[in-house]
Amino acid sequence: MDWNKEGVCMKILIVDDDEIIRYSLIEICIFAGWQATAVGNGQEGLLVFDKQGADVVLVDYHMPGMDGLTMVKELRKRTADVPILVLTVDERQSIAEKFLDAGATDFAIKPVLAPDLISRIQLHIRLVKLTRSSSGIPTFEEVYVTKGISKATLSHVTRYLQTRKDPSYIEDIVKDLGLAYPTVYRYVTYLTQQGKVRVIVSYQKVGRPKHQYQWI
Amino acid sequence: MVAKGIKLYLKDSLLWLGLAIFLSGLLEPVWFAPEMLGLPVMLTDLGLYPTGNRIIINALGLIVINTVKVLPLMLGAFILEDRIYRAVRKEWLRFVLAPALVLSVGSVSLIVSSASFSKVSDNLFNGGTLIILFAMILLQKLINDRLSLGIKVLLLAEIILGVHCLDMVPGISQYVVGHDQMVIRLQEFAFLGALDGAIGLYASTLFIGIEGSAIILAILLVLETQRRKIEQSLYKAQLEAIESRTSQEVLHLVHDLKTPLTAVDGLISLIQLKSNDSKVVEYCGKIMEATRSMSNMVSEILYGQELIHCTLYEILNYLLAVCPRTPQLGSEFSQEEYLNTKILVNRIRLTRALINLIDNAYDAFNDQKNFQVVLRANDQGDEIWLGVEDNGPGITSEEIEHIWKAGYSTKGHAGVGLAFVRRVAEEHGGSVRIDSRPGLGTVVWIGIRKVFA
């Protein structure tokens, strides 16, 4: 497997207060052929970003001092389109929404497995490359359609749904797209609000009825 | 709206009480006569021996009697007004209802041309009634729901007593009580005995004292109820703060427990990627299954209220896997429908509860032959009952009462089992039942609601 297809020396910035998590994430990045820098708190992370930049940033949710959410906000002040992935144990949509609103691109739900993380990072690098114009540093408006919705991810989700003839469960969309569940949920809901996607309620044999989504 | 009101009328026992009291007040001339209290005798007596003492004592007595005469009607009307307003909740009723009730009684008595009834209208159409009605309205408007009806009725009774003190104040008396024969005669005696001024002074002082104490009492009671309510909501807020702090702690704990698991998963998955050895890849897969299972259990244990859909079969499997001393299985468990019963449970807690019961059952062993502990199931329609049965010595009825208390044990080590089991059953919307016969054995059942498609 050639992990370097997307480019040499991708710089990954890792911000997590647990030493062993930093270690395992660095090792995963090295295996993927990327250059990784790991720091233990938000302030240091911002210093590193300011000094040497990053192509992708991994931010832990639960940190003492500057917490993950503040870190994401601060990072977004410095860059509009560098993918920020939030590492979190918490799967609640309400928490995820806060992060997406603050500018996070996607999530990596702990426990983070090597192949999953690698493909997710690759996905976002690819998406960013697609929408980055040649005119250098993009502005916030160019990157985001609205708060929490980035053009790159949106087109990724849109293209997928357009090719689906049948309605799909969110779990299936998540599997096929390679994005985290809360992210997919957010974008699909946005598309539903925009009238591009319709919701079909599917009653299950056991448990709550599930929703299916279909491009109109 | 009216229909709802009427339905409430019929259920409200206080309403019927109020109606009963009111009617007894309405029909007072029928069942009450001053002769019953020996008043005319008293006055004749007074005429013969008009001592100062007698005059004063009779004055006080008359105040009390006049109060009592008017109490059923007024209190009945008050209670009726309170309950009707409560059912219908129209503001204008507050002002109109009580006076309407009282004055309609007066008007009815005017129409009914009977000597005793006419006295009722006499007693009602005077300044005293006006003051009392005013006090009723004020009481309701100012205090409303803040004090219970009983306390409001007591306050009103006190106010009425105070008002009737004015019966004996010369000059005011006729406005307050109208043409009450007794009062007039007693006033005459007082005047003749040169005591009217003194009696009037004492009566006015009594009036001020009683009304003042009623007001102060009302204020104190309202303040006390407010204080109690504030205390309660403070207590509730403290509980909620503790709970939210605990849930914060729980979240931290979850995070702390999951971190090493995350690290293990991350690195094992990396080894899996890096390795060309198929067995290594396989082992990594197994390790990750184990850590995943651990991670789920961490969640289940800490997020205590989490309920998941599963079947009896899955619970059984899990129970038999983790139970230190496995029970036998009842014959029900060979039936498909039992095994496929769907339930919504917290697997960890339910299993812990069952293990508790199984432990207790095994501990009941008392040198019997053929001692058995059997796991049972019983379908009860919308509930499924899981039971642990033993053929031990059983539990006596005295002991049964104690078993529920946390800490009780006949075994010599601390018992927490059954109180915990009941808690778990309640968390699942079910209950616990014990069937025990001394000498024959015991079954402890946990009932859990089934889940339907």
XYZ file of C-alpha atoms in Angstrom, chain B residues 151 175 208 434:
4
model
C -55.553 27.439 57.583
C -74.074 49.086 62.327
C -57.959 45.167 67.462
C -40.319 -13.547 46.946
